[in-house]
CSV table of C-alpha atoms in Angstrom, one decimal:
chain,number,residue,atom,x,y,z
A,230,UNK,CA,71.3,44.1,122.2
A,231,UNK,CA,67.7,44.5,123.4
A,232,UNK,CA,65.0,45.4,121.2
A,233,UNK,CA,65.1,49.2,121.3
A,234,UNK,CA,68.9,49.4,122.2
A,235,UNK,CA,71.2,51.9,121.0
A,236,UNK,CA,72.5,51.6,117.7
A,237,UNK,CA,75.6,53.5,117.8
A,238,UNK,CA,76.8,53.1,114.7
A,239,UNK,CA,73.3,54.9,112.8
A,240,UNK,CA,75.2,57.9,113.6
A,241,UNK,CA,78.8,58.0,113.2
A,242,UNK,CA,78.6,59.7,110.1
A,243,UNK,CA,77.1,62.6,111.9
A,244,UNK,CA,79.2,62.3,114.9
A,245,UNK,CA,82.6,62.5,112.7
A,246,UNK,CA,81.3,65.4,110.8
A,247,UNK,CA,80.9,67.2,114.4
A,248,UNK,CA,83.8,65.6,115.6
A,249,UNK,CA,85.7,67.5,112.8
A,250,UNK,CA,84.7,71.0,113.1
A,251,UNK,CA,85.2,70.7,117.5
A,252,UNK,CA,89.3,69.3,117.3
A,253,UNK,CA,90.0,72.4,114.8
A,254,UNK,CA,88.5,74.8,117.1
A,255,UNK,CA,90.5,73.4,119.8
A,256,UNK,CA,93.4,72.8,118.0
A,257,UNK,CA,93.3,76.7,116.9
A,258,UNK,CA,92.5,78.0,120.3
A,259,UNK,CA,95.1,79.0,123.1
A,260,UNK,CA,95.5,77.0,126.3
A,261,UNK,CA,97.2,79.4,128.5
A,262,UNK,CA,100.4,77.8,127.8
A,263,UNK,CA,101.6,79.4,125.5
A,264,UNK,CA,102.9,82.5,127.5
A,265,UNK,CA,105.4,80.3,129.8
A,266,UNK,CA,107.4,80.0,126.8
A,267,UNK,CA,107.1,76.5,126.2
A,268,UNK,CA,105.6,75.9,122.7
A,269,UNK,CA,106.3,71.8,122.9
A,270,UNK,CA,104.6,71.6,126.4
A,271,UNK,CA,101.6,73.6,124.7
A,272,UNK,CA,101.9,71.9,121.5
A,273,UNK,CA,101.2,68.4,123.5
A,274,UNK,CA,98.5,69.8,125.9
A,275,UNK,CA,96.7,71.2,122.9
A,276,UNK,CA,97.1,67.8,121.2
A,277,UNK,CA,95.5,65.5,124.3
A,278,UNK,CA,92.8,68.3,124.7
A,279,UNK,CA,92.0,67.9,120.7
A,280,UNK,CA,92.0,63.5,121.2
A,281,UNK,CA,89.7,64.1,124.3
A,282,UNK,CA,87.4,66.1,122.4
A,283,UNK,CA,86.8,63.1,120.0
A,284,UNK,CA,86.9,61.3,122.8
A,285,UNK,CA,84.0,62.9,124.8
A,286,UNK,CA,82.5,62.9,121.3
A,287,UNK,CA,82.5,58.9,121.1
A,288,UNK,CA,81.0,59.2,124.8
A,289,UNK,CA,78.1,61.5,123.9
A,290,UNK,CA,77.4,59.1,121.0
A,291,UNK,CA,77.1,56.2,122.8
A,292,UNK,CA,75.2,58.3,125.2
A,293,UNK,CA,72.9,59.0,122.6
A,294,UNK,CA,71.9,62.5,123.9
A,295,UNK,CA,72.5,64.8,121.4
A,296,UNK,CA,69.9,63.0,118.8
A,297,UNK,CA,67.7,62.5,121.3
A,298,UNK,CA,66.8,65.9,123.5
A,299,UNK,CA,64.3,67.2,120.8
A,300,UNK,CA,61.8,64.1,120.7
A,301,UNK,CA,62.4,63.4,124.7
A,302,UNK,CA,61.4,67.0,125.1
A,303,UNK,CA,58.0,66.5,123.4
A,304,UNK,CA,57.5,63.0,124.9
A,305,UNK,CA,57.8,64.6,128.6
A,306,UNK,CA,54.2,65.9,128.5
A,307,UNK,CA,52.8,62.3,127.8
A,308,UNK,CA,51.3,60.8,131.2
A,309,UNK,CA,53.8,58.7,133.1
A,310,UNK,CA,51.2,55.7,131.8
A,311,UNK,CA,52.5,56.3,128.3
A,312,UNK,CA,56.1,56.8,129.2
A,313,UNK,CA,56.1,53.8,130.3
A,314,UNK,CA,56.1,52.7,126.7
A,315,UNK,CA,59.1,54.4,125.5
A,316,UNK,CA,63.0,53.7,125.7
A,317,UNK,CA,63.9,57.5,125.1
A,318,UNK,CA,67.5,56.6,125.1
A,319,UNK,CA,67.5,53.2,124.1
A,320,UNK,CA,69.0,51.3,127.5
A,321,UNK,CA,66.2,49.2,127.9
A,322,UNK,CA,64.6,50.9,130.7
A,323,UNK,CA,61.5,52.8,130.3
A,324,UNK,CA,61.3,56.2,130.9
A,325,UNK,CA,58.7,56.2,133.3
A,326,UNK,CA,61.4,54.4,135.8
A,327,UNK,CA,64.1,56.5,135.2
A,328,UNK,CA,63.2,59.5,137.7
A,329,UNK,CA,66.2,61.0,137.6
A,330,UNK,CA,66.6,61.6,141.2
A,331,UNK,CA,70.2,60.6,141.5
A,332,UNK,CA,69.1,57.8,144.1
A,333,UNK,CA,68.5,54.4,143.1
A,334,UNK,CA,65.5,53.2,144.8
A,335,UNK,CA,64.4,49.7,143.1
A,336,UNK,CA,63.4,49.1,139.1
A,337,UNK,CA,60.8,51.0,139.3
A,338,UNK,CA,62.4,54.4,140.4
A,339,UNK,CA,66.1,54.1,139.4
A,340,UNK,CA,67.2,57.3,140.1
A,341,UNK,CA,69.1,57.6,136.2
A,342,UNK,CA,68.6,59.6,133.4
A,343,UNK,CA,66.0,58.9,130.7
A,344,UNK,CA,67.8,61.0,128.3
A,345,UNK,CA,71.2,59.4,128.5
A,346,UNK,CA,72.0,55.7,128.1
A,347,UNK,CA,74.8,55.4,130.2
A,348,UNK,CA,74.1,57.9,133.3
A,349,UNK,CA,77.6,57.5,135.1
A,350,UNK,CA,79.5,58.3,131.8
A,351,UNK,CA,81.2,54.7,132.3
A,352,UNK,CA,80.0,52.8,129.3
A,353,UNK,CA,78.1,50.4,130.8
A,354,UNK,CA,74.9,51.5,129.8
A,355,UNK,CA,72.2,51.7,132.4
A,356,UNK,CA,70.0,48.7,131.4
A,357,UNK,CA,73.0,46.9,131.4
A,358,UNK,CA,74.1,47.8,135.2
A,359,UNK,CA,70.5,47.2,136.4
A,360,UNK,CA,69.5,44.1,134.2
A,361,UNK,CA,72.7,42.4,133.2
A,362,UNK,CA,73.8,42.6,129.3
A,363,UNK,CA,71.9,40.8,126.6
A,364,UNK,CA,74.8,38.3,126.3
A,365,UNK,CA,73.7,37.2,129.8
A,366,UNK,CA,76.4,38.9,132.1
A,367,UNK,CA,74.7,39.7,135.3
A,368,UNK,CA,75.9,42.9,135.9
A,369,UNK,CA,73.9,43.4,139.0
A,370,UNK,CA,75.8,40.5,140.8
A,371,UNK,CA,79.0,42.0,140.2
A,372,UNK,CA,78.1,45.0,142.3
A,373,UNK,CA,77.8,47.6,139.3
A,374,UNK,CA,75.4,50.6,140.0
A,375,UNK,CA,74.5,53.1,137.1
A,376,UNK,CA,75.0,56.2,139.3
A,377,UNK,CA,78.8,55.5,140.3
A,378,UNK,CA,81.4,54.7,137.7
A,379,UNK,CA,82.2,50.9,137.5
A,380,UNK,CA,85.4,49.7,135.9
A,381,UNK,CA,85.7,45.8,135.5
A,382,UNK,CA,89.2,43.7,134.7
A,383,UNK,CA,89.8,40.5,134.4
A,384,UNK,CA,93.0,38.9,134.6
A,385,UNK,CA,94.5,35.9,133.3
A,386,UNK,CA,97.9,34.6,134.7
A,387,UNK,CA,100.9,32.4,134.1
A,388,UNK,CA,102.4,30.2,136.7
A,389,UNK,CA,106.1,29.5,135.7
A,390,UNK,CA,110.3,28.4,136.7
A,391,UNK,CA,111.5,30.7,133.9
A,392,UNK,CA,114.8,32.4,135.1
A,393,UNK,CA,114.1,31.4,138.8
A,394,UNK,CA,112.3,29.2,141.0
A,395,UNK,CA,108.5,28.5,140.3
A,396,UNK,CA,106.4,31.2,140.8
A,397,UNK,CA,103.0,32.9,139.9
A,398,UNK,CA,101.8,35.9,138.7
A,399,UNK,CA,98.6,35.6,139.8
A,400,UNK,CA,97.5,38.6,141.7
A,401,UNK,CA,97.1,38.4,145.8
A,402,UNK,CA,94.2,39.5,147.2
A,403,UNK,CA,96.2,42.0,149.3
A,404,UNK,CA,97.6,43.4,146.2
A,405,UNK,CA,93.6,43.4,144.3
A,406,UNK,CA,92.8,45.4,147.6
A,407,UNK,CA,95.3,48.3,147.5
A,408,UNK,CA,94.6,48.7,143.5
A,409,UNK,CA,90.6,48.8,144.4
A,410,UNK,CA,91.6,51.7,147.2
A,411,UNK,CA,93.2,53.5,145.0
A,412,UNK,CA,90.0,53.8,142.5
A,413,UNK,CA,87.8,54.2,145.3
A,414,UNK,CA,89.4,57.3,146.6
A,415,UNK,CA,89.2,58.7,143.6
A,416,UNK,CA,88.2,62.3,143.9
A,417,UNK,CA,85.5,61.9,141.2
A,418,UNK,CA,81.8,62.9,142.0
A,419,UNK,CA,79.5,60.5,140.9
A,420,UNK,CA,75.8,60.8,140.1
A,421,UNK,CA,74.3,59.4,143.6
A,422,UNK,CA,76.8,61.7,145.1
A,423,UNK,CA,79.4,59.5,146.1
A,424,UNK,CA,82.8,59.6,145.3
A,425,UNK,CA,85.7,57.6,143.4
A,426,UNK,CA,85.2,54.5,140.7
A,427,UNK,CA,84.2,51.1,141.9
A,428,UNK,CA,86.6,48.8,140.8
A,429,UNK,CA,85.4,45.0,139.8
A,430,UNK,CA,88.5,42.5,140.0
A,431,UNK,CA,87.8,39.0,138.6
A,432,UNK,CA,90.4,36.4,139.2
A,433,UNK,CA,88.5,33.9,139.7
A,434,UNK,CA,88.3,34.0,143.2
A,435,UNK,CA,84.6,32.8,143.2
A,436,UNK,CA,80.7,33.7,143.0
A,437,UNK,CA,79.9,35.8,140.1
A,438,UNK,CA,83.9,36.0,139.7
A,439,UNK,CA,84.7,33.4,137.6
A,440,UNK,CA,86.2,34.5,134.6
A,441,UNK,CA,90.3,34.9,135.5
A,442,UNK,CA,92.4,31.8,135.3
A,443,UNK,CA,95.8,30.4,135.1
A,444,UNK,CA,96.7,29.6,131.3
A,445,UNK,CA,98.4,26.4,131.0
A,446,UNK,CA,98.1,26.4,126.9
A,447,UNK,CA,100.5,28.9,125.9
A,448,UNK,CA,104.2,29.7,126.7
A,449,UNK,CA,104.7,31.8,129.0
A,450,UNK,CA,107.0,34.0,127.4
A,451,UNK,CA,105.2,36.3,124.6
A,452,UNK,CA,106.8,36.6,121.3
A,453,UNK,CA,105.2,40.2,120.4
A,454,UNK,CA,102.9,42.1,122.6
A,455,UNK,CA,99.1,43.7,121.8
A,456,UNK,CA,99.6,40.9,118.6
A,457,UNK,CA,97.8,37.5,116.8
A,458,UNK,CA,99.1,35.3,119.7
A,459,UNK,CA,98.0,37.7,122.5
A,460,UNK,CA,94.7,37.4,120.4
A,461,UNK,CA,94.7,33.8,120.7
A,462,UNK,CA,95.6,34.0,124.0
A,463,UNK,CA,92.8,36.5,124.9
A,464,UNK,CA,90.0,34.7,123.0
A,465,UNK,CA,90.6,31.3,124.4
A,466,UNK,CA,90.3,32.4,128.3
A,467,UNK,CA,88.1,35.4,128.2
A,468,UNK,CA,84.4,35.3,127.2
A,469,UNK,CA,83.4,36.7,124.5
A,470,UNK,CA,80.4,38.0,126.0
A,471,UNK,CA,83.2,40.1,128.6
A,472,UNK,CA,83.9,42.0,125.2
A,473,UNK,CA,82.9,45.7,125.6
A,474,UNK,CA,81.9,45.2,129.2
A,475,UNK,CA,85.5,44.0,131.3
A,476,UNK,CA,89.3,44.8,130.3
A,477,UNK,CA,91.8,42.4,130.0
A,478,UNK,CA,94.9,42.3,131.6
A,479,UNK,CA,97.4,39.1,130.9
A,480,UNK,CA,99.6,38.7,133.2
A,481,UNK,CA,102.5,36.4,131.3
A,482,UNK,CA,106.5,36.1,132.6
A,483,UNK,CA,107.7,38.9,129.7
A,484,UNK,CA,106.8,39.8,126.4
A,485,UNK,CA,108.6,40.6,123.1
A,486,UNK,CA,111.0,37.6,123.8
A,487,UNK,CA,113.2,38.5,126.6
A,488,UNK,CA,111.7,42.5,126.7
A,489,UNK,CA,112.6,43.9,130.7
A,490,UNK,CA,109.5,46.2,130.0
A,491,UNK,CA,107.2,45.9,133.2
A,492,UNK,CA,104.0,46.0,130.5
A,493,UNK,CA,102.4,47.3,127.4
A,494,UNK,CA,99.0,48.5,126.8
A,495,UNK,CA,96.4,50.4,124.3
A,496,UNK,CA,95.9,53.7,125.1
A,497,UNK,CA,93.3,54.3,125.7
A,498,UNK,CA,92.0,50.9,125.5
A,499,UNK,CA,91.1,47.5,127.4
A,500,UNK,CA,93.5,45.3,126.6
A,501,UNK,CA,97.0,45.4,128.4
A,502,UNK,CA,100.0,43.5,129.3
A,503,UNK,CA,102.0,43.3,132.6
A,504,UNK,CA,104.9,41.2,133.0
A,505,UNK,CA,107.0,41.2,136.4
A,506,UNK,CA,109.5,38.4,135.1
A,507,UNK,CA,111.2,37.5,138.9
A,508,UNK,CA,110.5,40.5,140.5
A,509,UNK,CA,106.3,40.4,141.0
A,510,UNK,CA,105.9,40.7,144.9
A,511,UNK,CA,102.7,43.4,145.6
A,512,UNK,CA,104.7,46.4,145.3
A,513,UNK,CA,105.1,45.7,142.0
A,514,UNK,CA,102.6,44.5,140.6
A,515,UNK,CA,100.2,47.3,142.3
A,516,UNK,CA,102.0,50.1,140.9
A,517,UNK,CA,102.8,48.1,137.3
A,518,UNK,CA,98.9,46.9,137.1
A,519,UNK,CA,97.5,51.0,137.8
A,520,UNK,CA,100.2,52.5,135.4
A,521,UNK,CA,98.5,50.2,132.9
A,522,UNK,CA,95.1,50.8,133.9
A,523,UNK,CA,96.0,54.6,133.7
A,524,UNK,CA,97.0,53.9,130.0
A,525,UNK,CA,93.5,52.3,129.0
A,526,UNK,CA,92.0,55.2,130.8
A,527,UNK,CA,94.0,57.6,128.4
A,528,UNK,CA,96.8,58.9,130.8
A,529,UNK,CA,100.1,59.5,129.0
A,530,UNK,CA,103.5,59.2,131.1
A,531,UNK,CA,103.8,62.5,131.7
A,532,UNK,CA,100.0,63.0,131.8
A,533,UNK,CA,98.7,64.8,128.9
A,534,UNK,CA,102.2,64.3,127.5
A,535,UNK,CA,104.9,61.2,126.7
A,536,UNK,CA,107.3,63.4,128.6
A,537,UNK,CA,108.6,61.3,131.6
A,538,UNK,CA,110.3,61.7,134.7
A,539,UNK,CA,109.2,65.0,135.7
A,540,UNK,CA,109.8,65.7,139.3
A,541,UNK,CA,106.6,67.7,139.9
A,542,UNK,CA,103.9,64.8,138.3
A,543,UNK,CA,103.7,62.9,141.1
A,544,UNK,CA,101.4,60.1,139.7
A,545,UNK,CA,102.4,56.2,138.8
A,546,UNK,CA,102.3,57.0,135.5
A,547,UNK,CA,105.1,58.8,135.6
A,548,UNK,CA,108.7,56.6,135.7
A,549,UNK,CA,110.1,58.8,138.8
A,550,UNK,CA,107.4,57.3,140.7
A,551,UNK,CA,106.0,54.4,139.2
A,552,UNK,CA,107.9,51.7,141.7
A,553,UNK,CA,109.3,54.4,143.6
A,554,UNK,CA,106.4,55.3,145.7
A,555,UNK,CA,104.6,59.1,144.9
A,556,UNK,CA,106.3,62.3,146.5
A,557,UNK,CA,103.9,63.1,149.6
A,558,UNK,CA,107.0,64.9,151.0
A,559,UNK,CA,107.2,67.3,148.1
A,560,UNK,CA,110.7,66.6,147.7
A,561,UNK,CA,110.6,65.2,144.6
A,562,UNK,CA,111.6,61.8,145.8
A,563,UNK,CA,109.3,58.6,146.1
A,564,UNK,CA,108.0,57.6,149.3
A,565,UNK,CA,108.1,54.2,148.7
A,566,UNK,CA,104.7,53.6,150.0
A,567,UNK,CA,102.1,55.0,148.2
A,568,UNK,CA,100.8,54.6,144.7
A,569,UNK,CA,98.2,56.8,142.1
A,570,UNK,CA,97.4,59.6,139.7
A,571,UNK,CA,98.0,63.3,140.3
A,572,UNK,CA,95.9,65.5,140.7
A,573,UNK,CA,97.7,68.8,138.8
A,574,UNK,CA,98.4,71.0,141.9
A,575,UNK,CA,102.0,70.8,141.9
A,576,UNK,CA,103.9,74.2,140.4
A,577,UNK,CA,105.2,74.4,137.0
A,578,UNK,CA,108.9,74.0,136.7
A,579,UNK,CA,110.8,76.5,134.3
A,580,UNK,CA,114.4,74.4,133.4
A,581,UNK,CA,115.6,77.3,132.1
A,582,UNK,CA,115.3,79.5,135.4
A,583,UNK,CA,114.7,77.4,138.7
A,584,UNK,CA,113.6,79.0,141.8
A,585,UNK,CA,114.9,76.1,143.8
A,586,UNK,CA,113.3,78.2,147.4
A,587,UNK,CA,109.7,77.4,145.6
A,588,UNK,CA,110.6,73.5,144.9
A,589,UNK,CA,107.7,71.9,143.9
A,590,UNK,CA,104.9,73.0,146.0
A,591,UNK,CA,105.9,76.1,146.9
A,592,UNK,CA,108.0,74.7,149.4
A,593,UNK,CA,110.1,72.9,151.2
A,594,UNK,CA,112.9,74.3,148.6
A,595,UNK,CA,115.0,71.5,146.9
A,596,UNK,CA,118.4,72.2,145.7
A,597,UNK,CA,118.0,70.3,142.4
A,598,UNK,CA,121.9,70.7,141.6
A,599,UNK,CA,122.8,69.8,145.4
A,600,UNK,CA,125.5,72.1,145.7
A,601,UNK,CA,124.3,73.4,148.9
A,602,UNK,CA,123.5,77.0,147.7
A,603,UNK,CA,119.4,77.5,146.9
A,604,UNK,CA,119.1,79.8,143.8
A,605,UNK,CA,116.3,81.9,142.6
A,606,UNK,CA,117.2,81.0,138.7
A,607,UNK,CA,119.0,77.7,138.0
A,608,UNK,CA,119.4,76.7,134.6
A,609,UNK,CA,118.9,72.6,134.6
A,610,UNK,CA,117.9,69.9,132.7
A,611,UNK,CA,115.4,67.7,135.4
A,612,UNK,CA,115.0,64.7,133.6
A,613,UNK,CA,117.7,64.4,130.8
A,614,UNK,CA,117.0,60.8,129.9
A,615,UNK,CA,113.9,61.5,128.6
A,616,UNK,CA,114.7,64.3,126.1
A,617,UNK,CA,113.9,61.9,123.1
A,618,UNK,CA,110.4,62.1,124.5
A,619,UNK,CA,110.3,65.8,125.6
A,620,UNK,CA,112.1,66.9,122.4
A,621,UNK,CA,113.8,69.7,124.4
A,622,UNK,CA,116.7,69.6,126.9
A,623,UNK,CA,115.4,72.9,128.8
A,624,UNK,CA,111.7,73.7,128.8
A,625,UNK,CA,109.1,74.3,131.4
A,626,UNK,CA,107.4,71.1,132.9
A,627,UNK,CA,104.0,70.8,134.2
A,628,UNK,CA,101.7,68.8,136.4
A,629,UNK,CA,98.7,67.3,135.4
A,630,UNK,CA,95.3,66.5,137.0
A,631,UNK,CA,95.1,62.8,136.1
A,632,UNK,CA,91.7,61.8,137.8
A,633,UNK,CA,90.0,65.1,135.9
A,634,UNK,CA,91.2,63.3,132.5
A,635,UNK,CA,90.7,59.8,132.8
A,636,UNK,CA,88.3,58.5,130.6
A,637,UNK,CA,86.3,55.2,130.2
A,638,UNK,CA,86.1,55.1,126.3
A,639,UNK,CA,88.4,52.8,125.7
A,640,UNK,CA,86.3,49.9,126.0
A,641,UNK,CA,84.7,51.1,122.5
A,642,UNK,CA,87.7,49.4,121.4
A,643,UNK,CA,86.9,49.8,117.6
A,644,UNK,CA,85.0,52.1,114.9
A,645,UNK,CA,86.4,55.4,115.3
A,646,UNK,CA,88.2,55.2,119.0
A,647,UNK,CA,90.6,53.0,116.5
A,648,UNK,CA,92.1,56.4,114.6
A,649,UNK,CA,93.3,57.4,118.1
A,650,UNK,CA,94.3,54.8,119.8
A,651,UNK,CA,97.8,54.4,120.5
A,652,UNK,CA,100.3,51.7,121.9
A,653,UNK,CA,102.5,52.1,124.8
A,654,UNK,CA,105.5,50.0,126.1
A,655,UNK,CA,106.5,50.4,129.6
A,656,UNK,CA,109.9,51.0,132.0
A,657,UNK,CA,110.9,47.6,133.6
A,658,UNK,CA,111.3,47.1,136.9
A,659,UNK,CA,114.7,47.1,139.1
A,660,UNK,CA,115.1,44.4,141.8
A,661,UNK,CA,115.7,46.0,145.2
């Protein structure tokens, strides 16, 4: 940390006390949901609003903003020759160079925000993405820019014969490509008024990449998943000085012994597993390595929810689509070409009274019991093999705007993002 740096942990008492008094306001206040009859749907929305709150709450600490405002107020009248000599939020760039503007110009006008540390909301803090970190990662080389969110993985890879012939699960480039596109496309405003979230890759493909690598040392066949030997794993082929700045995705033949799952991961988080066995061509592993990024940015499978499989979340989080492709048709059926997170405008579906002429968009109409006759109120169960998970056989499903809710938090990993974080094994994927 540089002199002057953040110390985020000064004020987590505070923060928790805060923290406390927001989720019981939200958790006592209605959503809107409640009216469609569905009391588990709103039960689960109110939940993930309640973690998001503690989880904006973690950002805004790190941030530092909230202590801050009063004494950056008063130190606004000093000359620009004295605010030179303060850090007001502690990212290691004076104040007198951060102008603000939302346009980087050079160091000595960077366009960020002098009262808040990280001004993209990506938790790389500003001094960080214009300097490169005290551990001596150069940032700056990597692309990063603090006025458009930045998310950095590495991965790490097994090359193997298990169950077939030799193969490797290193990513392709084409593959690294069509998961950047997908971030970049994003429609998320940034700060310099560009859209969607640069996405750094690092498989050690060269230049300032050179931190993912083949592992030759372990088996590669995991005996748990997010466990002590993933640890060991993790800690002999990523830097430490990668900790709290890249995520880590290993990318081994299977996990949990003989496990089909395609991958595990925290959520939210930044460490993650994907595991492809025989079956890793891009396709795959595209959609498999974005349903796992979607977990460490806090995306459930059903959203805001575990509830899988519903026809009208048309995201790769969601098992209906995951390998299958999104629904761009609004049929309810995969494309087998596309892949990415939902962006909530798709109708709510009531199970309990169907309007199969209104199908998922409002149309074309899908006759969801294909007996060839479209009714206005169809009692049916849409995705039955997940009522463990949806804890009802007939209830009202919903969409979910994925890109509004993702969140970069996760690679806190530690202090008080631990009492939320969750674990979150994966479908496997069937050879076509």
């Amino acid at each position: 940390m540089r002199p002057g740096g953040p110390e985020i942990g000064m004020r987590s008492r505070a923060v928790n006390t805060v923290v406390a008094g927001i989720v019981c306001f939200v958790v006592g206040c209605s959503n809107g949901l409640a009216a469609d009859g569905t009391a588990r749907a709103s039960t689960a929305l109110t939940a993930f609003l309640a973690r998001k709150v503690v989880l904006d709450a973690i950002s805004a600490q790190y941030a530092g903003t909230a202590a801050l405002r009063d004494r950056v107020f008063a130190s606004g009248f000093e000359p620009a020759d004295a605010q030179c000599g303060i850090d007001s939020d502690g990212d290691g760039l004076p104040d007198c160079v951060e102008t603000a503007t939302g346009v980087f110009v050079d160091l000595g006008d960077t366009g960020t925000d002098p009262f808040n540390a990280d001004t993209d909301g990506d938790h790389l803090s500003d001094g960080d993405e214009l300097l490169g970190t005290a551990a001596g990662l150069d940032l700056p080389a990597l692309g990063v820019n603090p006025l458009r969110r930045d998310l950095l993985v590495e991965y790490d890879w097994f090359d193997d014969d298990r169950e077939c012939e030799l193969h490797s699960h290193a990513p392709s480039m084409a593959a690294l490509q069509r998961i950047a596109a997908v971030f970049a496309e994003a429609p998320l405003l940034n700060p310099d008024g560009s859209r969607g979230i640069h996405l750094v890759q690092d498989v050690g493909q060269g230049g300032a990449l050179t931190g993912g690598n083949r592992i030759d040392d372990f088996d590669p066949v995991l005996p748990g998943a997010l466990d002590e030997h993933y640890r060991a794993i993790r800690d002999a082929h990523f830097a430490a000085e990668r900790r709290g700045v890249f995520r880590y995705v290993l990318l081994p033949h299977r996990y949990n012994g003989n496990s089909p799952s395609s991958g595990y991961a925290e959520l939210p988080g930044d460490d993650a597993i994907v595991t492809l066995y025989c079956l890793g061509n891009d396709d795959n592993l595209v959609r498999a390595v974005i349903h796992e990024l979607g977990h460490l940015l806090g995306l459930h499978h059903g959203g805001f929810e575990a509830c899988n499989g519903k026809p009208n979340y048309s995201s790769t989080m969601n098992y209906r689509y995951q390998f299958n492709g999104l629904d761009s048709t609004c049929t309810a059926t995969g494309d087998r070409s596309s892949e990415g997170f939902s962006d909530g405008a798709r109708l709510p579906l009531d199970e309990a009274a169907l309007d199969e002429h209104a199908g998922v968009c409002g149309s074309p109409a899908i006759d969801w019991n294909n007996d060839g006759v479209l009714e206005a109120a169809l009692a049916r169960d849409l995705n039955p093999t997940h009522a463990e998970a949806c804890g009802a056989s007939l209830q009202v499903l919903h969409d979910f705007d994925d890109w509004a809710n993702v969140g970069f938090v996760g690679i806190r990993d530690g202090g008080l993002l631990k009492s939320l974080q969750q674990e979150v094994a994966c479908i496997g994927v069937a050879p076509r």
